[in-house]
mmCIF file of C-alpha atoms in Angstrom:
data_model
loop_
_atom_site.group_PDB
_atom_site.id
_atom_site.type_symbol
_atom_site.label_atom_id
_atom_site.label_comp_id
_atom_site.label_asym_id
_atom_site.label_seq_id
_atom_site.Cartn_x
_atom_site.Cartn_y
_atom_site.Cartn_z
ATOM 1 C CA UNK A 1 -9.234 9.411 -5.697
ATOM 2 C CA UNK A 2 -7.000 12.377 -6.565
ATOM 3 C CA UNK A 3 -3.539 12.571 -5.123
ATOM 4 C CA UNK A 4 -3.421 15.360 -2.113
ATOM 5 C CA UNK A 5 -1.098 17.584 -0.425
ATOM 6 C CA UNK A 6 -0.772 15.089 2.508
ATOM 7 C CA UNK A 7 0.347 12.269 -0.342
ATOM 8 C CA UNK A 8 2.898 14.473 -1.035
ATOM 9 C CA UNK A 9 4.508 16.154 2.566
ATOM 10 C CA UNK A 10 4.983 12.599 4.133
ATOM 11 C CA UNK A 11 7.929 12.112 1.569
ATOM 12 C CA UNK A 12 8.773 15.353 1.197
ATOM 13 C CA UNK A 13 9.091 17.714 4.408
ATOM 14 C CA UNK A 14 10.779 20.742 3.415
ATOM 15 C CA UNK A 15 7.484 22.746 2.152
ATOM 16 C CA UNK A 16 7.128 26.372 1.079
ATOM 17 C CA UNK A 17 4.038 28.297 0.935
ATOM 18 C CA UNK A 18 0.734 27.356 1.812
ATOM 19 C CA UNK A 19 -0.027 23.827 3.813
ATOM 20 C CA UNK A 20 -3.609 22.422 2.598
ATOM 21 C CA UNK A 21 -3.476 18.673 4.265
ATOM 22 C CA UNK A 22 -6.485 17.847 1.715
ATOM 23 C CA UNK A 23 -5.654 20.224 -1.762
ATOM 24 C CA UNK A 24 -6.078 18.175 -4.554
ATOM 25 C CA UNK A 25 -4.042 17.577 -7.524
ATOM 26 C CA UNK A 26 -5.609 16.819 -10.762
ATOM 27 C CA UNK A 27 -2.095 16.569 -12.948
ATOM 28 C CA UNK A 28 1.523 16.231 -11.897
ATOM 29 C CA UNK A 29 4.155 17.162 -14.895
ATOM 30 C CA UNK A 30 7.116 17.681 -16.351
ATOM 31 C CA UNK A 31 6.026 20.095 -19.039
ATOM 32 C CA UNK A 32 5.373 23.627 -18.185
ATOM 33 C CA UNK A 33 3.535 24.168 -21.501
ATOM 34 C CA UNK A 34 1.358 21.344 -21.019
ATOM 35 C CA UNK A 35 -2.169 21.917 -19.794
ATOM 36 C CA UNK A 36 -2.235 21.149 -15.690
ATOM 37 C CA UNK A 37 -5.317 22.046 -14.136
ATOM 38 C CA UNK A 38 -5.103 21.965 -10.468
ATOM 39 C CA UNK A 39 -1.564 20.950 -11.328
ATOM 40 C CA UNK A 40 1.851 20.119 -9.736
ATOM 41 C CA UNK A 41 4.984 21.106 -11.832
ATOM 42 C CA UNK A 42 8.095 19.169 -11.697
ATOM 43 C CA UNK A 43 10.722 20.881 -13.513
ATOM 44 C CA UNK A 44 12.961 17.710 -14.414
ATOM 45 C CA UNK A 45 14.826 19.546 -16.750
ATOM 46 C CA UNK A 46 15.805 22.440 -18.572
ATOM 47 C CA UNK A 47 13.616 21.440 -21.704
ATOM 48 C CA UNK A 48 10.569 21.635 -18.818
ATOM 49 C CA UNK A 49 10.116 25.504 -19.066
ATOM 50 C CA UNK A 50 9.918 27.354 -16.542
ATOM 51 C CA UNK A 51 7.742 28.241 -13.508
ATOM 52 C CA UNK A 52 5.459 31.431 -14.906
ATOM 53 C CA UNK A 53 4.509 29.334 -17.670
ATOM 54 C CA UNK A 54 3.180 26.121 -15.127
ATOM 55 C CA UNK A 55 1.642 28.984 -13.294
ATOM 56 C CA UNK A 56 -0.271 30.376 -15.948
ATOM 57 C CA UNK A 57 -1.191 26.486 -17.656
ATOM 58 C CA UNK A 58 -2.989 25.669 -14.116
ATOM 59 C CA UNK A 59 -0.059 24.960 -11.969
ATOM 60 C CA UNK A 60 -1.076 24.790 -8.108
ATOM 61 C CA UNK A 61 2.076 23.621 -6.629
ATOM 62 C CA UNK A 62 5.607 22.846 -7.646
ATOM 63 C CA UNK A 63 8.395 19.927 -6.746
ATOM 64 C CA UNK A 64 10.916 21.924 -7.040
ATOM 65 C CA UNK A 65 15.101 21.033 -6.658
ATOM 66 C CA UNK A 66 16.402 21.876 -3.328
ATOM 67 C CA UNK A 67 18.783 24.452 -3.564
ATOM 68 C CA UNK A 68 17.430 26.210 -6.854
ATOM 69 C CA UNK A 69 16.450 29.413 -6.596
ATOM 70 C CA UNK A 70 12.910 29.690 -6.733
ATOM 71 C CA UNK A 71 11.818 32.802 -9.322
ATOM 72 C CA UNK A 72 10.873 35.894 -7.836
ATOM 73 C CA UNK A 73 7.693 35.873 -8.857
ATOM 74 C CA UNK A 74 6.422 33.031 -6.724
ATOM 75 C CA UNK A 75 3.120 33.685 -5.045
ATOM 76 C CA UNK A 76 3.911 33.408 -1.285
ATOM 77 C CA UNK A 77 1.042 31.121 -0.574
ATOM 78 C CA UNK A 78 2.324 28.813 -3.632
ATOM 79 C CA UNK A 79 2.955 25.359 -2.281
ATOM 80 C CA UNK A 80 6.621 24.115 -3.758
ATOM 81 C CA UNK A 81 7.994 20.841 -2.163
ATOM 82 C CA UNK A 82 11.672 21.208 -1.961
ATOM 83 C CA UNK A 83 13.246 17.658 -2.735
ATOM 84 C CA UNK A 84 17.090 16.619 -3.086
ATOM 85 C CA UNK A 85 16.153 14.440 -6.148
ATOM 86 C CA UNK A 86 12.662 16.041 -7.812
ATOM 87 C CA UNK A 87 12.641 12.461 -10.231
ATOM 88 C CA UNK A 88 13.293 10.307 -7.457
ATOM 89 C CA UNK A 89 10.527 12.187 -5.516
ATOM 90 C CA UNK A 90 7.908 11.252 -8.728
ATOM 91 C CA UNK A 91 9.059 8.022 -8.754
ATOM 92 C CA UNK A 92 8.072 7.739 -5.009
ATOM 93 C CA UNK A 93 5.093 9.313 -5.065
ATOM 94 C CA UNK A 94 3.807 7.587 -8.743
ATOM 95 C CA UNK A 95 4.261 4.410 -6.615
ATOM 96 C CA UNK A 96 2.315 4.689 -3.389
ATOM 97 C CA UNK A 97 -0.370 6.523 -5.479
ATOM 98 C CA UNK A 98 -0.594 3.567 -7.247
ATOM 99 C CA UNK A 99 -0.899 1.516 -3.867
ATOM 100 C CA UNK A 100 -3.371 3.635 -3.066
ATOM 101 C CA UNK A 101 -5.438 3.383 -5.364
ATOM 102 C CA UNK A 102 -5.085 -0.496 -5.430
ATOM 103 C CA UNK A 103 -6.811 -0.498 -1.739
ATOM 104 C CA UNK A 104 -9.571 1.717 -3.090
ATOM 105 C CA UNK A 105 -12.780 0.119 -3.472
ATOM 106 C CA UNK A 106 -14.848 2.455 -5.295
ATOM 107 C CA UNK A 107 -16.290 1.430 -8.378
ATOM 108 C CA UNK A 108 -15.703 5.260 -9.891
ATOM 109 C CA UNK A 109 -13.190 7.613 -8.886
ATOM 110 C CA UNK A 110 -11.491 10.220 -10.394
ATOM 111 C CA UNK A 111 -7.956 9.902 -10.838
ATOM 112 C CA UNK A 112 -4.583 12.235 -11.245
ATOM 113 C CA UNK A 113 -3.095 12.305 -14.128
ATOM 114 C CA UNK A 114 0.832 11.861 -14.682
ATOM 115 C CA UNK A 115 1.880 13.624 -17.661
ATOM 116 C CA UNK A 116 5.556 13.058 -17.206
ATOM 117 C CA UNK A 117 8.006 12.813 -20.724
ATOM 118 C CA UNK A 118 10.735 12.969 -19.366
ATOM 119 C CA UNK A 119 10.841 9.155 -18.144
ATOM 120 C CA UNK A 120 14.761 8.691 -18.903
ATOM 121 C CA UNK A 121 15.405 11.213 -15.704
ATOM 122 C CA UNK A 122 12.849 9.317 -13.340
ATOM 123 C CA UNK A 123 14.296 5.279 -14.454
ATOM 124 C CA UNK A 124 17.917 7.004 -14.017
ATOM 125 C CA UNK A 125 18.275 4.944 -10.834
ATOM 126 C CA UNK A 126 17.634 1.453 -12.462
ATOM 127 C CA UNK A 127 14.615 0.641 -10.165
ATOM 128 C CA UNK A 128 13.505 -2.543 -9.505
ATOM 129 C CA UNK A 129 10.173 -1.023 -11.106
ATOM 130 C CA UNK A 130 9.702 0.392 -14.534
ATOM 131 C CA UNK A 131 8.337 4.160 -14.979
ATOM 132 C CA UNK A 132 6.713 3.649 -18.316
ATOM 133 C CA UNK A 133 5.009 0.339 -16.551
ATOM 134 C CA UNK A 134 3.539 2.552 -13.646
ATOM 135 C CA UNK A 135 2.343 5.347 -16.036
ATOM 136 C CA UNK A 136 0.506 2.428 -17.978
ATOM 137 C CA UNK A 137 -0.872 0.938 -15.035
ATOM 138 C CA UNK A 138 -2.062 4.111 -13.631
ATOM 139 C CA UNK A 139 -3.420 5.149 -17.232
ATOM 140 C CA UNK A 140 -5.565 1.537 -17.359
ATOM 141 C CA UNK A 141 -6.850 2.705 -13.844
ATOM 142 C CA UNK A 142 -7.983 5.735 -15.437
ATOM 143 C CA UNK A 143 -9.607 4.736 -18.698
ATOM 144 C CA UNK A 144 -11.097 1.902 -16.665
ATOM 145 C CA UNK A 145 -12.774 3.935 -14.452
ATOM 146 C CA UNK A 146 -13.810 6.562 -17.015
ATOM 147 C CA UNK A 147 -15.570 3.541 -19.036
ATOM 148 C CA UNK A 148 -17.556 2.727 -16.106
ATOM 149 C CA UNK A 149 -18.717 6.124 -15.358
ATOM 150 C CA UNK A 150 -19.825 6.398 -18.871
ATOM 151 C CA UNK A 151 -21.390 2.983 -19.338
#
């Protein structure tokens, strides 16, 4: 079960660009250079890279920090959540994904990948949960449930 648009807009409200309740989104990261098909970019820092190159790397959407100029060069129907704190947004969403996909019964499903380095930025908080621990978790989903497709 991919994460969707609607995963996203009931934590994060201020939206720009298109609204697709059920878009899917195959990768969320940190790294504009890194490979995202059907992918959400979260720009966590300035070592991320920049917008035109998620764009071009398979970027579909963007968590992007309110009050930051967006580039000129956005498409207008480009979905970019606008969030106070973009890590504390990831952190939020990495979590109920991960609920979500606890109540899901389905023997095979695909999952989203979270392809986030920048895990410093997203523990800065000192949550009561650990980043690297959720990535892992969500990871074992995935390799799980790509051994049973294949076996």
């Amino acid at each position: 079960m991919y994460l969707v648009y609607k995963d996203i807009a009931n934590f994060i409200h201020e939206i720009r660009g298109a609204h697709d309740a059920n878009l899917m989104f195959y990768t969320v990261t940190d790294q504009a250079s890194a490979n995202q098909p059907k992918g959400i970019f979260v720009p966590l820092s300035e070592e991320s890279g920049d917008l035109k190159e998620a764009l071009v790397n398979g970027a579909i959407a963007a968590i992007w920090q309110k009050g930051k100029m967006l580039p000129r060069y956005t498409p207008n129907h480009f979905p970019v959540f606008l969030a106070e704190d973009p890590g504390g947004a990831v952190r939020l969403i990495l979590k109920q994904y991960i609920e979500k996909l606890d109540g899901e019964t389905e023997k095979t499903m695909n999952i989203t990948k979270f392809d986030i380095l920048n895990k410093k930025i997203l523990n800065k908080n000192n949550e009561t949960y650990d980043i690297a621990a959720m990535l892992n978790e969500l990871s074992d989903k995935s390799n799980a449930a790509s051994q049973e497709r294949k076996g």
